[in-house]
Tab-separated table of C-alpha atoms in Angstrom:
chain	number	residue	atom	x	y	z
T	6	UNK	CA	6.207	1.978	70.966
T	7	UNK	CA	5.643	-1.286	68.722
T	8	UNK	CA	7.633	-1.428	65.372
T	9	UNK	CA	4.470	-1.056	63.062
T	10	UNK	CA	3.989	2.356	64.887
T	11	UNK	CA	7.362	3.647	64.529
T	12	UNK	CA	7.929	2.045	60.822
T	13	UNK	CA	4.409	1.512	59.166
T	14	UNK	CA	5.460	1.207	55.670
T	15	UNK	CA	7.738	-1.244	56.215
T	16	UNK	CA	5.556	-2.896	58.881
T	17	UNK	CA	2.540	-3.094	56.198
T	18	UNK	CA	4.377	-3.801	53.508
T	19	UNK	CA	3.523	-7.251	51.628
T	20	UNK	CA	5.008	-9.092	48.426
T	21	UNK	CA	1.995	-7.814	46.614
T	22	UNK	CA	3.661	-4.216	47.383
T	23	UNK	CA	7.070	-5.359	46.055
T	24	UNK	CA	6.128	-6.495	42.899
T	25	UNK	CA	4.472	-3.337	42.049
T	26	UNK	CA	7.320	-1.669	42.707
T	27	UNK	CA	9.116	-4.057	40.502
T	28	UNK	CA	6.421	-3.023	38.076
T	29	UNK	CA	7.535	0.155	38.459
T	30	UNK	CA	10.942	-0.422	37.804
T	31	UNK	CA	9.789	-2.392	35.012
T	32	UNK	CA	8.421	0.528	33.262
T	33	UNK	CA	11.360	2.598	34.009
T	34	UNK	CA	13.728	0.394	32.614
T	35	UNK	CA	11.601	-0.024	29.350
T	36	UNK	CA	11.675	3.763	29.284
T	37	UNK	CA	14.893	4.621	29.778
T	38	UNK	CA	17.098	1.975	28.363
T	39	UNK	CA	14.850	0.501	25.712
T	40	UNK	CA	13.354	4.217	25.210
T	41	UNK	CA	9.471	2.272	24.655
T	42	UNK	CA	6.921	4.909	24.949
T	43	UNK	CA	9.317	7.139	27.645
T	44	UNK	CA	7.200	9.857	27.708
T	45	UNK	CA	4.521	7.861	29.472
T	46	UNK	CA	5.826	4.721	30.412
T	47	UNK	CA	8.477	6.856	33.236
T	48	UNK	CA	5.704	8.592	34.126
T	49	UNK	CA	3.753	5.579	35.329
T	50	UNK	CA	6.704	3.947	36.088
T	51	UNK	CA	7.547	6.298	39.109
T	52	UNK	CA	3.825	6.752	39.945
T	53	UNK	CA	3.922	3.399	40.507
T	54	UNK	CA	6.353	2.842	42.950
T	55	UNK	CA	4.898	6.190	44.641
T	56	UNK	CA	1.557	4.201	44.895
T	57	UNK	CA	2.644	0.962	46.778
T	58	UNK	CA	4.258	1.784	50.096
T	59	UNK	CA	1.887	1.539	52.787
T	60	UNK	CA	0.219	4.713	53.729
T	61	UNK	CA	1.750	6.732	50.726
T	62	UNK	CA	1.110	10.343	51.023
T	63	UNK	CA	0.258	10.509	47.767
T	64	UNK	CA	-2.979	8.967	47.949
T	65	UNK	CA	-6.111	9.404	50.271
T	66	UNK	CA	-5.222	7.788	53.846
T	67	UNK	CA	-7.381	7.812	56.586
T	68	UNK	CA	-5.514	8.918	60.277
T	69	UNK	CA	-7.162	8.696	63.523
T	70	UNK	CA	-10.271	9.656	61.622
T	71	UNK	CA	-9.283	11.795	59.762
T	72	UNK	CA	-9.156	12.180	55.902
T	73	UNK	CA	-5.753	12.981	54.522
T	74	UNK	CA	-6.267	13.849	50.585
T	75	UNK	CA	-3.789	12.639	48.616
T	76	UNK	CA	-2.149	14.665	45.520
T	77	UNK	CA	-2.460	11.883	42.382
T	78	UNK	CA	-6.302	11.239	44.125
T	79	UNK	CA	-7.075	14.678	43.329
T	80	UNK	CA	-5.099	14.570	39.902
T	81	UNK	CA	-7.013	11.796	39.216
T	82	UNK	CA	-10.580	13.163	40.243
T	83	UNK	CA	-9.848	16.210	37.935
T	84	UNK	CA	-8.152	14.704	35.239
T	85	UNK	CA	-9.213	11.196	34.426
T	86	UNK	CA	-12.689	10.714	36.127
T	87	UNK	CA	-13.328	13.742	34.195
T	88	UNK	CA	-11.520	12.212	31.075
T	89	UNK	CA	-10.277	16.103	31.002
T	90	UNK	CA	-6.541	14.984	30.488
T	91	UNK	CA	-7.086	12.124	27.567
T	92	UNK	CA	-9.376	14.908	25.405
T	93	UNK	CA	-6.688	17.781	26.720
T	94	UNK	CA	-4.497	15.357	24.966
T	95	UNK	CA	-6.647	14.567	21.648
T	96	UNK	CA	-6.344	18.429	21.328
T	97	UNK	CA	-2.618	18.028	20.854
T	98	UNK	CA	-2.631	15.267	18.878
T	99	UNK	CA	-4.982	16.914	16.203
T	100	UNK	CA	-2.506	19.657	16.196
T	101	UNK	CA	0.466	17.489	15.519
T	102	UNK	CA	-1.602	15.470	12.818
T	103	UNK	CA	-0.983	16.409	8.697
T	104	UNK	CA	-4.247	14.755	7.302
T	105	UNK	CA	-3.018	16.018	3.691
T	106	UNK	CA	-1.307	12.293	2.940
T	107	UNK	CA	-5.198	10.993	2.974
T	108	UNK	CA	-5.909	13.385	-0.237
T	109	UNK	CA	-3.334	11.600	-1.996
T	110	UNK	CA	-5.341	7.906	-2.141
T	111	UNK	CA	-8.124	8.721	0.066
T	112	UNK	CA	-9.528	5.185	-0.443
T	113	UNK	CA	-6.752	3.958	1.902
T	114	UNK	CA	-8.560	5.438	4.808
T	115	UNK	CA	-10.928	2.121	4.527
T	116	UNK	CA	-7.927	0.408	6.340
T	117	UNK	CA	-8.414	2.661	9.369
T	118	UNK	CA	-11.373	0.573	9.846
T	119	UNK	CA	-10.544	-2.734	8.561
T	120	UNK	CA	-7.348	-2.823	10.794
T	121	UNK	CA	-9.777	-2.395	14.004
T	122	UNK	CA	-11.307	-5.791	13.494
T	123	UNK	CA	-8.868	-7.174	16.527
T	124	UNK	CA	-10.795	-4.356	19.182
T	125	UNK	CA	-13.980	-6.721	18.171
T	126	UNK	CA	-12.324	-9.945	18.260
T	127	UNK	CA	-11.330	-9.276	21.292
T	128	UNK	CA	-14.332	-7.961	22.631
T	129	UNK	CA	-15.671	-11.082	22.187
T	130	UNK	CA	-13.176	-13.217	23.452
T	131	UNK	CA	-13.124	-11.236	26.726
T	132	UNK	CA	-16.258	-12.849	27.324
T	133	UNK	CA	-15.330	-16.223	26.572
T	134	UNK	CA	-13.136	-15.646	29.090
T	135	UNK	CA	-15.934	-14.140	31.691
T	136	UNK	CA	-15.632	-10.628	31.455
T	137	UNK	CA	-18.756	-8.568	31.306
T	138	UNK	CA	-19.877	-6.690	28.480
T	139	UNK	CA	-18.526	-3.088	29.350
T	140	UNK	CA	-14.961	-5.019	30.831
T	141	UNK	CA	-14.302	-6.878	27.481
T	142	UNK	CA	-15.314	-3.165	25.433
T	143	UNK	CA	-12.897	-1.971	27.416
T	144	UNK	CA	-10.448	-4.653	26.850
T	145	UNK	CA	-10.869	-4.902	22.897
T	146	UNK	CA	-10.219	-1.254	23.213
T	147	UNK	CA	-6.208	-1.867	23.456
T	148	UNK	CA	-6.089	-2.860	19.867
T	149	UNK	CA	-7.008	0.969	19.116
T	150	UNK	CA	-3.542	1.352	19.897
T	151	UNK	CA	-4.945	4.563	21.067
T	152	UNK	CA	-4.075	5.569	24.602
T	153	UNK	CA	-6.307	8.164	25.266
T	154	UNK	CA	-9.898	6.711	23.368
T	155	UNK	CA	-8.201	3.476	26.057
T	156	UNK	CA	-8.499	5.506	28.889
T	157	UNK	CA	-11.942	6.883	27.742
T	158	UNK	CA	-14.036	3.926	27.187
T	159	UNK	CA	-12.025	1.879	30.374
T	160	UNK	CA	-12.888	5.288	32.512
T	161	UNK	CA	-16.606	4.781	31.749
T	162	UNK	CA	-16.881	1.221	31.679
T	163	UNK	CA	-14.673	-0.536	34.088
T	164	UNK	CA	-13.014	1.723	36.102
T	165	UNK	CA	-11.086	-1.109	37.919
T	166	UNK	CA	-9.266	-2.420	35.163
T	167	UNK	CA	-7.941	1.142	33.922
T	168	UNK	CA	-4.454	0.679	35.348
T	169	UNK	CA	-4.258	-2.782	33.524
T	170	UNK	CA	-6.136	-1.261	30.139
T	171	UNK	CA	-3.633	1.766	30.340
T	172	UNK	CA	-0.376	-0.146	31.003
T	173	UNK	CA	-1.132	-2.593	28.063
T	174	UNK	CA	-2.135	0.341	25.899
T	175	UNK	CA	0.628	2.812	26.085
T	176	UNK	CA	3.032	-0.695	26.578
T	177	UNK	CA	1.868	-2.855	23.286
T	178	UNK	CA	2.141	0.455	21.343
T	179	UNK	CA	5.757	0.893	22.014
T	180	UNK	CA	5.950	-3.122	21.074
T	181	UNK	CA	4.224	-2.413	17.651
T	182	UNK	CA	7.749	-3.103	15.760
T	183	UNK	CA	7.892	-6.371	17.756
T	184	UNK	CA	4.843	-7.069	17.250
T	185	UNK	CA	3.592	-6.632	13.481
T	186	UNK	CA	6.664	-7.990	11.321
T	187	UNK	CA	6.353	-11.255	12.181
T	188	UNK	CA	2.098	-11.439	11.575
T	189	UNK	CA	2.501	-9.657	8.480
T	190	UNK	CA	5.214	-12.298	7.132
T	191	UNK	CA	2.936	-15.219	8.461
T	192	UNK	CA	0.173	-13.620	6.435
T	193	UNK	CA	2.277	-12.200	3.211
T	194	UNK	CA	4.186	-13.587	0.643
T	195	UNK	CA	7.453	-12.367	-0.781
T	196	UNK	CA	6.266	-11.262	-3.235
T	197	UNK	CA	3.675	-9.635	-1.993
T	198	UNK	CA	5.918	-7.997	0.067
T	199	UNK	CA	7.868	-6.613	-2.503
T	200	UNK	CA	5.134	-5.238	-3.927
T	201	UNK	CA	5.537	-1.920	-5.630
T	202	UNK	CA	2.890	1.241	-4.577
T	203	UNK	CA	1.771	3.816	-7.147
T	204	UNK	CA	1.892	7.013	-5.047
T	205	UNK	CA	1.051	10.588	-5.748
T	206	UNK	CA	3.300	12.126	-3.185
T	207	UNK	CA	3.283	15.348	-5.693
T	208	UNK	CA	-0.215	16.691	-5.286
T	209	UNK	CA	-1.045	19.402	-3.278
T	210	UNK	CA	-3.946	20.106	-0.805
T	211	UNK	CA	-5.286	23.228	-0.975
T	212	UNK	CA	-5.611	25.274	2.771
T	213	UNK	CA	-9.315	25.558	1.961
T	214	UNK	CA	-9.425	22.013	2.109
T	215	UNK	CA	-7.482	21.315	4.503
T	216	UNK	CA	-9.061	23.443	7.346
T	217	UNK	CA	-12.995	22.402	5.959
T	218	UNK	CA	-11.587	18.555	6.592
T	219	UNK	CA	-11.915	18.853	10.459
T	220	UNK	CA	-15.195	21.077	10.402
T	221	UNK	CA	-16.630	18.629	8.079
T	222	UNK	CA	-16.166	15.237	9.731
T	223	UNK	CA	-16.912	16.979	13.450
T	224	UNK	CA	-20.134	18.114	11.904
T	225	UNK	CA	-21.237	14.219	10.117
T	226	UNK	CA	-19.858	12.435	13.532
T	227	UNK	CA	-21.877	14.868	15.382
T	228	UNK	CA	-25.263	13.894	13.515
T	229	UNK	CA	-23.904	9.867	13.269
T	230	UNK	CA	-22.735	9.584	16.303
T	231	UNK	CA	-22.600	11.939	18.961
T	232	UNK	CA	-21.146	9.716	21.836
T	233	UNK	CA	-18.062	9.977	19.795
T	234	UNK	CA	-18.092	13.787	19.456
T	235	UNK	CA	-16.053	14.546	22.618
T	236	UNK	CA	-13.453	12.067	21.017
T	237	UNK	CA	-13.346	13.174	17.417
T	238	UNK	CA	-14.705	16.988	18.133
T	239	UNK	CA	-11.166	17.450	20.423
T	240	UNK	CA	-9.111	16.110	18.067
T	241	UNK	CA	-10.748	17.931	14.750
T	242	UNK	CA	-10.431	21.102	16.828
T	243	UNK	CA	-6.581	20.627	17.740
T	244	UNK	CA	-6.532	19.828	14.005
T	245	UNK	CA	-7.891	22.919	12.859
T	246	UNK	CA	-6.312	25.002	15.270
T	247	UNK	CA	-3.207	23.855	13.216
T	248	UNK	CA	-4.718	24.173	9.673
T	249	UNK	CA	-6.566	27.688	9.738
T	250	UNK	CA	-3.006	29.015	9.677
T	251	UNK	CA	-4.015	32.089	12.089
T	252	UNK	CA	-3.403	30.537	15.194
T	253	UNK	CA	0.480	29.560	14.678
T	254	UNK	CA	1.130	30.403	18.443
T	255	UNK	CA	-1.545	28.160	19.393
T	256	UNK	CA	-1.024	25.314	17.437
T	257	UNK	CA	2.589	25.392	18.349
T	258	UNK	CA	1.547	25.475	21.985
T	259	UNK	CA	-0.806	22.376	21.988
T	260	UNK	CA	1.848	20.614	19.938
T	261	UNK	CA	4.743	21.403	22.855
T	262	UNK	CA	3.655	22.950	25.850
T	263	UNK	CA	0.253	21.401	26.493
T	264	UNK	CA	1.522	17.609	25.137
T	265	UNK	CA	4.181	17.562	27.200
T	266	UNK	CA	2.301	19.112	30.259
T	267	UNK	CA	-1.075	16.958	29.869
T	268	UNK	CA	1.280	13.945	29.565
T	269	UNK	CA	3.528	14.339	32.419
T	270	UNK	CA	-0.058	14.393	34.603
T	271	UNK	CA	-1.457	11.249	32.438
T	272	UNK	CA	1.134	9.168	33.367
T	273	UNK	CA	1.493	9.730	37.060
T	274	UNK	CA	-1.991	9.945	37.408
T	275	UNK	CA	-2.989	6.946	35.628
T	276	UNK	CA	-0.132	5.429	37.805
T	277	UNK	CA	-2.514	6.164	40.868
T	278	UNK	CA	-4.659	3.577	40.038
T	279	UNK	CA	-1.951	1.009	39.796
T	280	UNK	CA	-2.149	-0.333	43.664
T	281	UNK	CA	-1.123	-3.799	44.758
T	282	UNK	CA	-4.770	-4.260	45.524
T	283	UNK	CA	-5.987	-3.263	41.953
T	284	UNK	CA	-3.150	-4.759	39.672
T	285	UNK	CA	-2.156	-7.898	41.560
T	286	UNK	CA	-4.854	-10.086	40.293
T	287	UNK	CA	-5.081	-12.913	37.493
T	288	UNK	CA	-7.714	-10.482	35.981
T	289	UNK	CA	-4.473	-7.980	35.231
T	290	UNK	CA	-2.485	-11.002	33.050
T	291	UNK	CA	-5.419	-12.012	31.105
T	292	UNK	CA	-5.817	-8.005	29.783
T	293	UNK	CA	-2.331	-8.540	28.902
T	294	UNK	CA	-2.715	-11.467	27.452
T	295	UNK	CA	-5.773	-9.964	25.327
T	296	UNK	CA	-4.421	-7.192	24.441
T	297	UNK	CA	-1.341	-8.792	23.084
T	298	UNK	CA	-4.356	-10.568	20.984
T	299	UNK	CA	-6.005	-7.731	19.877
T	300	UNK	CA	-2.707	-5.737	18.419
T	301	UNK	CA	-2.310	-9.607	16.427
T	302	UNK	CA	-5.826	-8.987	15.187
T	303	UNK	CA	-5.655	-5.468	14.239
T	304	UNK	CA	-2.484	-6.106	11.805
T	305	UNK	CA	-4.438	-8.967	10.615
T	306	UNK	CA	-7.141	-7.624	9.626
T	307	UNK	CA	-5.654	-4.675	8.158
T	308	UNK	CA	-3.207	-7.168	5.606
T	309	UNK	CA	-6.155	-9.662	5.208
T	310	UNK	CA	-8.144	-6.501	3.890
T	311	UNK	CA	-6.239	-5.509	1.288
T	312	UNK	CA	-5.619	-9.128	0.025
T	313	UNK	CA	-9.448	-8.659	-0.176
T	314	UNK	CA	-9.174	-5.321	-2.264
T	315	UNK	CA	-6.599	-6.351	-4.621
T	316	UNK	CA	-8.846	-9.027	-6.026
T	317	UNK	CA	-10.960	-6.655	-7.141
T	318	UNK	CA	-8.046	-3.857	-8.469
T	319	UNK	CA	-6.395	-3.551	-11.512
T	320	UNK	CA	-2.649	-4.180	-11.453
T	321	UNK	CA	-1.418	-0.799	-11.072
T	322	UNK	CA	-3.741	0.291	-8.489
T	323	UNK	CA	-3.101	-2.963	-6.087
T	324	UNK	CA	-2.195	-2.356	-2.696
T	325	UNK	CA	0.933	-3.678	-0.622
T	326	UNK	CA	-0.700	-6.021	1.739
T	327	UNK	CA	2.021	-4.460	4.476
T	328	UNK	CA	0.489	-1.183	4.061
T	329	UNK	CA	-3.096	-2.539	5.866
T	330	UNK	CA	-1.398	-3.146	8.881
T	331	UNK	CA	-0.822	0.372	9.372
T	332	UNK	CA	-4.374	1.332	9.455
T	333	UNK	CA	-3.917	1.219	13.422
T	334	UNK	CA	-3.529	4.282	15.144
T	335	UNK	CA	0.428	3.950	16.569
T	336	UNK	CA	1.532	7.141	14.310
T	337	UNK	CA	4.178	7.498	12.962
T	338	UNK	CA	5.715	3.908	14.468
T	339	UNK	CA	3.693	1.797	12.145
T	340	UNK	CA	3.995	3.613	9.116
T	341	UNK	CA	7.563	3.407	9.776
T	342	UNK	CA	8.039	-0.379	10.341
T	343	UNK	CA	6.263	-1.111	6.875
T	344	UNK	CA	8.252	1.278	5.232
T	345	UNK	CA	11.555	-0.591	6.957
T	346	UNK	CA	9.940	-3.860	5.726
T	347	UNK	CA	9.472	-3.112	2.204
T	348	UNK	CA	13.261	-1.611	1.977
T	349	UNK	CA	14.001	-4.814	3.515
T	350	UNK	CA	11.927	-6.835	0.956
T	351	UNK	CA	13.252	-4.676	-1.627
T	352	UNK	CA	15.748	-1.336	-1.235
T	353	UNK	CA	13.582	0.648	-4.388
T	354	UNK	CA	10.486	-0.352	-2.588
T	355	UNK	CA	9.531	3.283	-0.907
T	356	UNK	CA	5.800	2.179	0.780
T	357	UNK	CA	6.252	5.686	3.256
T	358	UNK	CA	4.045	7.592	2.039
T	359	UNK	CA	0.983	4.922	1.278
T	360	UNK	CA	1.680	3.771	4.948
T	361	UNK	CA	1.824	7.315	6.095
T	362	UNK	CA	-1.879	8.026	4.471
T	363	UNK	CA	-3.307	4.433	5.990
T	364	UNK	CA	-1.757	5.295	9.551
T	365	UNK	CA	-3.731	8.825	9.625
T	366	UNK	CA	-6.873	6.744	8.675
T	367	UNK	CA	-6.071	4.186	11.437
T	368	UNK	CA	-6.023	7.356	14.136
T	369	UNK	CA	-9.208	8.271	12.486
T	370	UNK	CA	-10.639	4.862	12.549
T	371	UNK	CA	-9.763	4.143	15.972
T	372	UNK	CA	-11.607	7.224	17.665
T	373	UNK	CA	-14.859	6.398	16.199
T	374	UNK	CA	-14.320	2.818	17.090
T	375	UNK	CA	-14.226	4.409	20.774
T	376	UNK	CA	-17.209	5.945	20.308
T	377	UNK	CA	-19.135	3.799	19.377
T	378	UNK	CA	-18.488	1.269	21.552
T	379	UNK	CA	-19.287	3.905	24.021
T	380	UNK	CA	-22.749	4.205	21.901
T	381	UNK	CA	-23.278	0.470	21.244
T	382	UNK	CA	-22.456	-1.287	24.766
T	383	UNK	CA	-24.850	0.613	26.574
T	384	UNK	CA	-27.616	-0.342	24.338
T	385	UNK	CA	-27.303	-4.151	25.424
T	386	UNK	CA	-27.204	-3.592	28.657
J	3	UNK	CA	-18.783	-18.290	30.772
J	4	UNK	CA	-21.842	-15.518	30.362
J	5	UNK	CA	-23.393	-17.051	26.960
J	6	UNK	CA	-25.818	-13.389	26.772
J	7	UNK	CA	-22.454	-11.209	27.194
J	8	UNK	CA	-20.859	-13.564	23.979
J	9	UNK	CA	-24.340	-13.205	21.879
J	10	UNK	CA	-24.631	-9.199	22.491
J	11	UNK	CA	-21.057	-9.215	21.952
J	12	UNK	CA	-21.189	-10.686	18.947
J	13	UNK	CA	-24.089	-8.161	17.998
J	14	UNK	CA	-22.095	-5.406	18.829
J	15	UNK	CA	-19.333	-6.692	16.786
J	16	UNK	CA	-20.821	-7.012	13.898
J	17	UNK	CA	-22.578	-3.240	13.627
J	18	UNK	CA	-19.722	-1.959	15.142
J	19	UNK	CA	-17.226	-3.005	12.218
J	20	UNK	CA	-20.255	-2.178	9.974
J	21	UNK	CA	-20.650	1.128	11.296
J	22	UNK	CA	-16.920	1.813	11.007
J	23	UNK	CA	-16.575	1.116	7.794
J	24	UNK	CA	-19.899	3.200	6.541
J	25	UNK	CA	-18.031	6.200	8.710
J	26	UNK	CA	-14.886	5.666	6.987
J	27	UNK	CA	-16.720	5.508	3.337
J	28	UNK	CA	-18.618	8.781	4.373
J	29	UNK	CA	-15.388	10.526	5.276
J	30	UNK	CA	-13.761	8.852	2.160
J	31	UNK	CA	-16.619	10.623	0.229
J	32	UNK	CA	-16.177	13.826	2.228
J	33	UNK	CA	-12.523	13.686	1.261
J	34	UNK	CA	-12.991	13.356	-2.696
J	35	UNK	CA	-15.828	15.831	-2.862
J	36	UNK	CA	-14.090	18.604	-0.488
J	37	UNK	CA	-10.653	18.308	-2.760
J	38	UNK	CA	-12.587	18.177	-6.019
J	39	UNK	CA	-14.608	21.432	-4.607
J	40	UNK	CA	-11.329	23.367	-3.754
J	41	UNK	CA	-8.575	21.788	-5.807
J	42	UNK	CA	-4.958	23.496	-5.051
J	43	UNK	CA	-4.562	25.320	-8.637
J	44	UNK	CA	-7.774	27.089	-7.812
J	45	UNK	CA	-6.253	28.951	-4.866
J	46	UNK	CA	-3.138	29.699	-6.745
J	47	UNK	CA	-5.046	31.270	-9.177
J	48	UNK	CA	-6.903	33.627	-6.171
């Protein structure tokens, strides 16, 4: 018996294998030590040292003839071809999601689309770089810093890059302190940083309101745009689940149980994608690269934005440039690095609550940007 | 270098920030008019 008979894995194994499994690693490390996005980033972590050993159980093989199913090939066939596990997951995120701060200043909510100017940017300088129209959607679509819409719009348009799309999503979102303080001070002033916020933190939303909200916008993205309505309709209805105030049980259920459940799948599953032979390319650092762009572009456009506004605002209505760059959809995470920056700027500075209201807009913003790139691109085609 | 994918994607760009920001108007709209129809102290009063 020859040694690639008796030992196959190790017999097939090449350097392209090791350094997804140093990938792995990677993503473990980042998890556990650094505690970036754990919930996920373990998750793919493991799948992806699961993934790269030669004839891994865990995916499809092919044995004297015979097919062999693997178990994250049929995760993946149910739950991400079938984008059930990304909208399973929109359903909990509506839950978690308090949309009152947006009654407070709802005119902040214009940042949740200001701050998505870096998905186009990038868009566009995905083809620069020779990426076809539906692969540089699909790229811009990291500056959501949405996983799920990422996983959406990559699933439909360029299947092959989803493990790269996915790893800089979930990764660049866990980065976002890293990665907006120092574009915001390169854009800001001191002064403008110190920048004190008029807030109404006192008012109160009546329940009424609050559980028309999601009815209301599912119903006007429905007529708009109804490529986006699996994206927004999902959330909206985890949203009211959690508003009508009837369904406490379930809304506490899609908050806990089915987050934690959906995500444990997402991340192993999406990790099934992440071969040697898929991630190893040149292709896989440019997304990286790009999406690293997109996040810059996102935060610009967000603090450039309300420059723009307070030209045209009275004094006590201006806005704290810092408080754009929020308008992406990382929640709570960039709400809570502009609030750290404004103490920082100045300790009576409190910009929570403003940043709070722009970052719901920014989850809002960055699910119809989804879908309607998944409206738009086809039309050019 | 695809010239066609940069001009479409510069097309796309353009009414998809557009579109964005008409959706976020409309839902800013949606916002004032829904608390304005059901303020808080009218439920308090119920």
């Amino acid at each position: 018996m020859e040694f690639n008979e008796l030992m196959p894995a190790i017999a097939g194994m090449t350097w392209q294998h090791l350094v997804m499994i140093a990938v792995g690693l990677t993503l473990i490390f980042l998890a556990v030590k650094k505690q970036y996005e754990p919930t996920l980033l373990l998750p793919m972590g493991f799948g992806a040292i699961l993934v790269n050993f030669p004839f891994s159980a865990v995916l499809t093989q092919v044995q004297g003839g015979e097919t062999i199913v693997g178990a994250l090939n049929v995760l993946f066939d149910a739950g991400i071809a079938t984008e059930l596990f990304p909208l399973l997951i929109f359903i909990a995120i509506g839950a978690m999601i308090d949309f009152s701060p947006l009654f407070q200043r709802p005119s902040l909510l214009l940042f949740g689309a200001a701050a998505q100017f870096g998905i186009f940017i990038t868009m566009i300088l995905a083809t620069l770089f020779g990426f076809d129209l539906k692969q540089a959607a699909s790229i811009g679509i990291i500056g959501a810093a949405d996983g799920p819409t990422s996983i959406i719009v990559a699933n439909q348009f360029a299947k092959d890059l989803l493990p790269a799309i996915s790893v800089a999503a979930y990764s660049y979102m866990a980065l976002v302190p890293i990665i907006q303080p120092p574009v915001i001070k390169l854009l800001t002033s001191k002064k403008e940083r110190q920048m004190h916020m008029k807030t109404n933190s006192n008012k109160k939303v009546s329940r009424t309101t609050l559980v028309l909200f999601p009815i209301v916008i599912t119903i006007l993205a429905g007529l708009i745009a109804p490529s986006s309505l699996a994206l927004i309709g999902f959330l909206m209805f985890g949203n009211l689940i959690r508003e009508c105030g009837v369904l406490n049980s379930l809304s506490q259920t899609a908050q806990k149980e089915l987050a934690n459940l959906v995500t444990i799948l997402l991340g192993i599953t999406i990790a099934s994608t992440m071969t040697a032979e898929r991630f190893v390319q040149l292709d896989t650092l440019m997304i990286l690269g790009l999406g690293i762009f997109a996040f810059v572009f996102d935060t610009a456009g967000g603090v450039l934005f309300a420059k723009l506004m307070n030209k045209f605002l009275k004094p006590e209505k201006r806005i704290n440039p810092m408080v754009g760059a929020c308008g992406i959809s990382a929640f709570p995470m960039s709400a809570r690095v502009i609030h750290g920056m404004g103490l920082k700027e100045d300790p009576t500075n409190y910009l929570l609550m403003p940043a709070i209201s722009t970052n719901v807009g920014g989850q809002i913003g960055s699910v119809i940007v989804g879908g309607l790139l998944l409206m738009l691109v086809p039309l050019f085609l | 270098m695809n010239l066609e994918f940069l001009y479409k994607a510069l097309e796309i760009s353009g009414i998809g920030i557009a579109t964005v920001f008409i959706f976020m108007a409309i839902f800013y709209f949606v916002i004032v008019g829904i608390d304005k129809a059901f303020p808080y102290k009218d439920e308090k009063k119920k």
